Amino acid sequence: MSQEYAVQEAKGDAVCFVPGSPLFSVLMEPASFCYPRLTFLRSPYGQFGASAGSSQDLAPWPQRLVPQRWSRPVDESPPAAMSRNGYFFEESGYLKCDTDDVKEEGAGEELFDGVNSTIVSGDSIRFFVNVNLEGPPSATAESEGAGCVLLHTSRKYLKLKNFEEEVRAQRDLDGFLARASIILDETATSLDDVLREMLKHFAEDPENMEPSCNFEKIMNTLFTDSGTPREGNVHLLSDTIQGVTATVTGVQYQQSWLCIICTIKSLQRRHVCISRLERPQNWGENSCEVRFVILVLAPPKMKSTKTATEVGRTFATMFSDITFRQKLLETKTEEEFKEALVHQRHLLTVANQRPSGMKDGHKSQGNKPLKLHDFLNIGKGISDDIARRFPVYALDFTDGIIGNNKAIGKYITTMIFLYFACLLPSIAFGSLNDENTRGAIDVRKTIFGQCIGGLLYALFSGQPLVVLLTTAPLALYINVIRGICDDYHLDFSAFYAWIGLWNSFFLVIYSLFNFSLLMKLFKRSTEEIIALFISITFVLDAIKGIVKVFKKYYYHGHTGGVKSRADAIPGLGINTTFLMNSSVSENQTCTHDGHYGRETAVLSLMLMLGTLWLGHTLYQFKKSPYLHARVREILSDCALPISVLTFSVVGSYIFKEIEMSKFNYNASDSLFVLAPVQSLSIGSVMSAMGLGFLLSMLFFIEQNIVASLTNAPENRLVKGTAYHWDLLLVALINTGLSVFGLPWIHAAFPHSPMHVRALAYVEERVESGHIYETIVSVKETRLTSLMANFLVGLSLLLLPFPLQWIPKPVLFGLFLYIALTSIDGNQLFERVALLLKEQTAYPPTHYIRRVPQRKIHYFTGLQVLQLLILCGFGMSPLPYMKMIFPLIMIGMIPIRYNLLPRIIEAKYLDAMDAEY
């Protein structure tokens, strides 16, 4: 085993070299960066470096060579013992290489363009890559790079798998134990031979047979030179997982185990093989003492939690424990090996419970169980909110305006977006209220109430990013109140005012007694049910509106739809008159039933869908590669106003000869008319109290849930919350609105989260092939809301012209746009979509990793059932059922805490309710 090799001395320094592989290494002192010119000799695997200027033939190579520092004469060789394939040296000391006085003794070429110098431990290992150039050493300079290849190296960190939370960790090991492929005391010394033995073990095992699989091709795929000629290529493993530890001097690798992963198209299922080597093997840098090899093979189309990388992460997590590896070395049989694996899984599961508990313990400080004392401490929540927000009040006006991180452009685009997002729903719901109340609450009053309430909230609120609006549920309430007044012959203005006053009274009580603490009982899943319910109401409002248009113009049309249109466009001359007459005669020819005005219905549908299409296309335009990034961002932020203005011009100017449905406008005498609250009897006032209580439930839930969604952790807001103070402020604002007969307002979804999104800086990240967006920071300011609501007030000057140019179908398209953008990021909607996807398309979200797939679908089905019940009450044709649907929202709390844990384990429910 010990044969002598001549190593030429260069001032007492030596260079060691290893044959048998395209890779060899040079070990030296950390301060040395110079290497001698090396000539190459032919070996069974290609050319390998000898000493500087040396050209003698090499004797047969030993089994293993461990380089050491020595000070012997040059005719003595270092102790020799190395693995047969000998990719790298195993370092146990330093060898110094100094070439200052080394003379070239031949025409040998310098075959290396650069040095891959990577510090992997305190012992500074550096290595060369031999590119195996064909031809004699005296080749011309033109052929120097003939065999050069490029090697792309990619490194990324993988988190240790959490055996307590990630369900696949347990199942990966169970699957391996069911078809265990274990090789004990493998005698092969080269990596290639070890892998061939593992693949052979697969082929001979009847439980792991793959009839259509060529294991020789798999062997080639494991290395970087797959599918290319051997000559001129680097023979390295393509994809591995290894344990590392950060140190002061670099990264320390765990060198006793190696996890090799590979994706093979011809495989039918996943395979894992573990081989324990008889002796430690030196397979190169970072793999100097390998005793365990884990080989993971998997087909390409797998669920994101079942890929080769994920399976490899499971076993790599287990082997990262040195105590566990020592136990495996002591096992004698496969059964003992399996028992050690099971025991390690148990230890990892128990160990992971402790940090999880610590993490939850931190969270529980904010979510500790509620006690009666928390509600009897009157005004504490309000005072805490003011103390939290008042120190940063001035920053709400200066952030983004003064200082380095200016965001004036983002403020302008957000202000424009918010202006249209507030104005257009005010017109839509004002028009609806005008129809329901027969002019008592019209568009003008709705816009004015929005302006006053929005300005007050923007100035004095604790969370100015929340947007106040009159909403669809409030329009339903107003419609029900009008019906009650008609049935019992009550004065609408007085009854409306008393209900609003009682509502404000209860909201003040809620804020003083810290009732917003109850919102801790609303889990994420409950909030998303309510959020999706609101989105559905927007869709239904749009559908109802367009159905009404079709009933009026398509099925029960009249000739008024095509009346004297030449008069409507007097400057177009005789050609237009001819076209109009042709259109009328053609319509009369084709429709003998008198169904005229169908073009109005069709155009209305086109305007609605066009507004939705253009708005959503521009909203997603920031993800496209076109134009400059800043231009894409501006177009995305202004998607709503651009789409509304575009199709308003299309409907009111380009097709102005077609009669379109527009909102009513009645110029009222005054906006400040006090309601005659003294005109109602005591009985009517007390009945108003009951309706006011139900309304306060709606306000309480909507205000707090929207504020919670706005302050969600993923939005990364830093200035704090103010639930109690904001609820009190909403109560005071609606007191004034009620007295003057203006429509009520509260926090609006999805406008508030969209406001946050418009002010956010967003990055796209990729995880397991899935692209997702994450918010980096948000500009928390009051200026956008202030300016938007001020512009809403100025819009009163635009009534009736040009605001009446906005056709109703465009407003319906606005509702659809709001609904579509609001479901972006809604976990309930994403899980419903999973039912229509194949498993390979599942995103690697936290609940996919932590919850079994069947449990996910059970939970989704139960949420959909709750959503249907909520829709049944909230959209019922019976007026009084609409009044009690806030109680249905509150009823979801005991369902979540008492009923669902009996169907699905609590740990899975908590995982799906978690933010990450």
PDB file of N, CA and C in Angstrom, residues 182-224:
ATOM      1  N   ILE A 182     -32.187  -0.191   2.446  1.00  0.00           N
ATOM      2  CA  ILE A 182     -31.049   0.126   3.317  1.00  0.00           C
ATOM      3  C   ILE A 182     -29.888  -0.798   2.964  1.00  0.00           C
ATOM      4  N   ILE A 183     -28.724  -0.222   2.798  1.00  0.00           N
ATOM      5  CA  ILE A 183     -27.501  -0.983   2.547  1.00  0.00           C
ATOM      6  C   ILE A 183     -26.549  -0.716   3.712  1.00  0.00           C
ATOM      7  N   LEU A 184     -26.180  -1.774   4.423  1.00  0.00           N
ATOM      8  CA  LEU A 184     -25.283  -1.634   5.571  1.00  0.00           C
ATOM      9  C   LEU A 184     -23.888  -2.111   5.190  1.00  0.00           C
ATOM     10  N   ASP A 185     -22.897  -1.333   5.633  1.00  0.00           N
ATOM     11  CA  ASP A 185     -21.490  -1.687   5.470  1.00  0.00           C
ATOM     12  C   ASP A 185     -21.128  -1.918   4.001  1.00  0.00           C
ATOM     13  N   GLU A 186     -21.427  -0.931   3.189  1.00  0.00           N
ATOM     14  CA  GLU A 186     -21.062  -0.972   1.772  1.00  0.00           C
ATOM     15  C   GLU A 186     -19.539  -0.897   1.644  1.00  0.00           C
ATOM     16  N   THR A 187     -18.983  -1.816   0.859  1.00  0.00           N
ATOM     17  CA  THR A 187     -17.527  -1.888   0.734  1.00  0.00           C
ATOM     18  C   THR A 187     -16.976  -1.055  -0.412  1.00  0.00           C
ATOM     19  N   ALA A 188     -17.829  -0.613  -1.318  1.00  0.00           N
ATOM     20  CA  ALA A 188     -17.350   0.213  -2.431  1.00  0.00           C
ATOM     21  C   ALA A 188     -16.753   1.500  -1.901  1.00  0.00           C
ATOM     22  N   THR A 189     -15.719   1.963  -2.566  1.00  0.00           N
ATOM     23  CA  THR A 189     -15.013   3.155  -2.082  1.00  0.00           C
ATOM     24  C   THR A 189     -15.242   4.382  -2.949  1.00  0.00           C
ATOM     25  N   SER A 190     -15.478   4.205  -4.231  1.00  0.00           N
ATOM     26  CA  SER A 190     -15.720   5.375  -5.079  1.00  0.00           C
ATOM     27  C   SER A 190     -17.199   5.731  -5.065  1.00  0.00           C
ATOM     28  N   LEU A 191     -17.456   6.994  -5.258  1.00  0.00           N
ATOM     29  CA  LEU A 191     -18.842   7.459  -5.249  1.00  0.00           C
ATOM     30  C   LEU A 191     -19.646   6.813  -6.364  1.00  0.00           C
ATOM     31  N   ASP A 192     -19.044   6.676  -7.533  1.00  0.00           N
ATOM     32  CA  ASP A 192     -19.762   6.053  -8.644  1.00  0.00           C
ATOM     33  C   ASP A 192     -20.174   4.626  -8.312  1.00  0.00           C
ATOM     34  N   ASP A 193     -19.263   3.868  -7.691  1.00  0.00           N
ATOM     35  CA  ASP A 193     -19.569   2.479  -7.346  1.00  0.00           C
ATOM     36  C   ASP A 193     -20.642   2.398  -6.270  1.00  0.00           C
ATOM     37  N   VAL A 194     -20.585   3.302  -5.315  1.00  0.00           N
ATOM     38  CA  VAL A 194     -21.603   3.310  -4.257  1.00  0.00           C
ATOM     39  C   VAL A 194     -22.982   3.581  -4.851  1.00  0.00           C
ATOM     40  N   LEU A 195     -23.070   4.553  -5.742  1.00  0.00           N
ATOM     41  CA  LEU A 195     -24.360   4.881  -6.355  1.00  0.00           C
ATOM     42  C   LEU A 195     -24.854   3.738  -7.239  1.00  0.00           C
ATOM     43  N   ARG A 196     -23.945   3.073  -7.934  1.00  0.00           N
ATOM     44  CA  ARG A 196     -24.368   1.932  -8.747  1.00  0.00           C
ATOM     45  C   ARG A 196     -24.928   0.808  -7.881  1.00  0.00           C
ATOM     46  N   GLU A 197     -24.305   0.589  -6.729  1.00  0.00           N
ATOM     47  CA  GLU A 197     -24.808  -0.444  -5.823  1.00  0.00           C
ATOM     48  C   GLU A 197     -26.196  -0.076  -5.301  1.00  0.00           C
ATOM     49  N   MET A 198     -26.423   1.216  -5.038  1.00  0.00           N
ATOM     50  CA  MET A 198     -27.733   1.657  -4.548  1.00  0.00           C
ATOM     51  C   MET A 198     -28.798   1.493  -5.630  1.00  0.00           C
ATOM     52  N   LEU A 199     -28.450   1.852  -6.861  1.00  0.00           N
ATOM     53  CA  LEU A 199     -29.401   1.679  -7.963  1.00  0.00           C
ATOM     54  C   LEU A 199     -29.650   0.203  -8.246  1.00  0.00           C
ATOM     55  N   LYS A 200     -28.609  -0.605  -8.107  1.00  0.00           N
ATOM     56  CA  LYS A 200     -28.777  -2.041  -8.280  1.00  0.00           C
ATOM     57  C   LYS A 200     -29.706  -2.608  -7.214  1.00  0.00           C
ATOM     58  N   HIS A 201     -29.589  -2.069  -6.017  1.00  0.00           N
ATOM     59  CA  HIS A 201     -30.474  -2.498  -4.928  1.00  0.00           C
ATOM     60  C   HIS A 201     -31.922  -2.160  -5.252  1.00  0.00           C
ATOM     61  N   PHE A 202     -32.139  -1.006  -5.861  1.00  0.00           N
ATOM     62  CA  PHE A 202     -33.491  -0.646  -6.322  1.00  0.00           C
ATOM     63  C   PHE A 202     -34.001  -1.665  -7.341  1.00  0.00           C
ATOM     64  N   ALA A 203     -33.144  -1.976  -8.305  1.00  0.00           N
ATOM     65  CA  ALA A 203     -33.565  -2.839  -9.404  1.00  0.00           C
ATOM     66  C   ALA A 203     -33.902  -4.241  -8.923  1.00  0.00           C
ATOM     67  N   GLU A 204     -33.201  -4.726  -7.894  1.00  0.00           N
ATOM     68  CA  GLU A 204     -33.415  -6.084  -7.415  1.00  0.00           C
ATOM     69  C   GLU A 204     -34.516  -6.191  -6.376  1.00  0.00           C
ATOM     70  N   ASP A 205     -34.944  -5.058  -5.844  1.00  0.00           N
ATOM     71  CA  ASP A 205     -35.985  -5.076  -4.822  1.00  0.00           C
ATOM     72  C   ASP A 205     -37.354  -5.144  -5.499  1.00  0.00           C
ATOM     73  N   PRO A 206     -38.143  -6.179  -5.278  1.00  0.00           N
ATOM     74  CA  PRO A 206     -39.453  -6.277  -5.962  1.00  0.00           C
ATOM     75  C   PRO A 206     -40.421  -5.171  -5.560  1.00  0.00           C
ATOM     76  N   GLU A 207     -40.260  -4.592  -4.373  1.00  0.00           N
ATOM     77  CA  GLU A 207     -41.162  -3.531  -3.934  1.00  0.00           C
ATOM     78  C   GLU A 207     -40.806  -2.185  -4.535  1.00  0.00           C
ATOM     79  N   ASN A 208     -39.617  -2.054  -5.085  1.00  0.00           N
ATOM     80  CA  ASN A 208     -39.177  -0.771  -5.647  1.00  0.00           C
ATOM     81  C   ASN A 208     -38.879  -0.859  -7.133  1.00  0.00           C
ATOM     82  N   MET A 209     -39.375  -1.883  -7.794  1.00  0.00           N
ATOM     83  CA  MET A 209     -39.056  -2.070  -9.206  1.00  0.00           C
ATOM     84  C   MET A 209     -39.711  -0.992 -10.068  1.00  0.00           C
ATOM     85  N   GLU A 210     -38.964  -0.561 -11.061  1.00  0.00           N
ATOM     86  CA  GLU A 210     -39.449   0.410 -12.044  1.00  0.00           C
ATOM     87  C   GLU A 210     -39.206  -0.194 -13.425  1.00  0.00           C
ATOM     88  N   PRO A 211     -40.214  -0.854 -14.014  1.00  0.00           N
ATOM     89  CA  PRO A 211     -39.988  -1.589 -15.267  1.00  0.00           C
ATOM     90  C   PRO A 211     -39.478  -0.718 -16.404  1.00  0.00           C
ATOM     91  N   SER A 212     -39.976   0.511 -16.505  1.00  0.00           N
ATOM     92  CA  SER A 212     -39.628   1.364 -17.647  1.00  0.00           C
ATOM     93  C   SER A 212     -38.427   2.244 -17.382  1.00  0.00           C
ATOM     94  N   CYS A 213     -37.685   1.940 -16.320  1.00  0.00           N
ATOM     95  CA  CYS A 213     -36.601   2.833 -15.917  1.00  0.00           C
ATOM     96  C   CYS A 213     -35.249   2.241 -16.291  1.00  0.00           C
ATOM     97  N   ASN A 214     -34.394   3.067 -16.902  1.00  0.00           N
ATOM     98  CA  ASN A 214     -33.037   2.681 -17.242  1.00  0.00           C
ATOM     99  C   ASN A 214     -32.104   3.239 -16.179  1.00  0.00           C
ATOM    100  N   PHE A 215     -31.565   2.344 -15.335  1.00  0.00           N
ATOM    101  CA  PHE A 215     -30.769   2.815 -14.205  1.00  0.00           C
ATOM    102  C   PHE A 215     -29.420   3.355 -14.657  1.00  0.00           C
ATOM    103  N   GLU A 216     -28.954   2.967 -15.828  1.00  0.00           N
ATOM    104  CA  GLU A 216     -27.719   3.550 -16.332  1.00  0.00           C
ATOM    105  C   GLU A 216     -27.919   5.024 -16.675  1.00  0.00           C
ATOM    106  N   LYS A 217     -29.092   5.335 -17.235  1.00  0.00           N
ATOM    107  CA  LYS A 217     -29.404   6.740 -17.508  1.00  0.00           C
ATOM    108  C   LYS A 217     -29.554   7.530 -16.209  1.00  0.00           C
ATOM    109  N   ILE A 218     -30.140   6.882 -15.203  1.00  0.00           N
ATOM    110  CA  ILE A 218     -30.249   7.554 -13.912  1.00  0.00           C
ATOM    111  C   ILE A 218     -28.867   7.848 -13.355  1.00  0.00           C
ATOM    112  N   MET A 219     -27.967   6.895 -13.501  1.00  0.00           N
ATOM    113  CA  MET A 219     -26.602   7.085 -13.021  1.00  0.00           C
ATOM    114  C   MET A 219     -25.958   8.292 -13.686  1.00  0.00           C
ATOM    115  N   ASN A 220     -26.167   8.423 -14.987  1.00  0.00           N
ATOM    116  CA  ASN A 220     -25.597   9.565 -15.703  1.00  0.00           C
ATOM    117  C   ASN A 220     -26.257  10.876 -15.289  1.00  0.00           C
ATOM    118  N   THR A 221     -27.556  10.830 -15.012  1.00  0.00           N
ATOM    119  CA  THR A 221     -28.284  12.049 -14.650  1.00  0.00           C
ATOM    120  C   THR A 221     -27.839  12.607 -13.311  1.00  0.00           C
ATOM    121  N   LEU A 222     -27.297  11.764 -12.474  1.00  0.00           N
ATOM    122  CA  LEU A 222     -26.874  12.229 -11.151  1.00  0.00           C
ATOM    123  C   LEU A 222     -25.706  13.194 -11.211  1.00  0.00           C
ATOM    124  N   PHE A 223     -24.995  13.241 -12.354  1.00  0.00           N
ATOM    125  CA  PHE A 223     -23.781  14.042 -12.459  1.00  0.00           C
ATOM    126  C   PHE A 223     -23.962  15.160 -13.484  1.00  0.00           C
ATOM    127  N   THR A 224     -23.077  16.122 -13.385  1.00  0.00           N
ATOM    128  CA  THR A 224     -23.186  17.316 -14.235  1.00  0.00           C
ATOM    129  C   THR A 224     -22.874  17.032 -15.683  1.00  0.00           C
TER     130      THR A 224
END
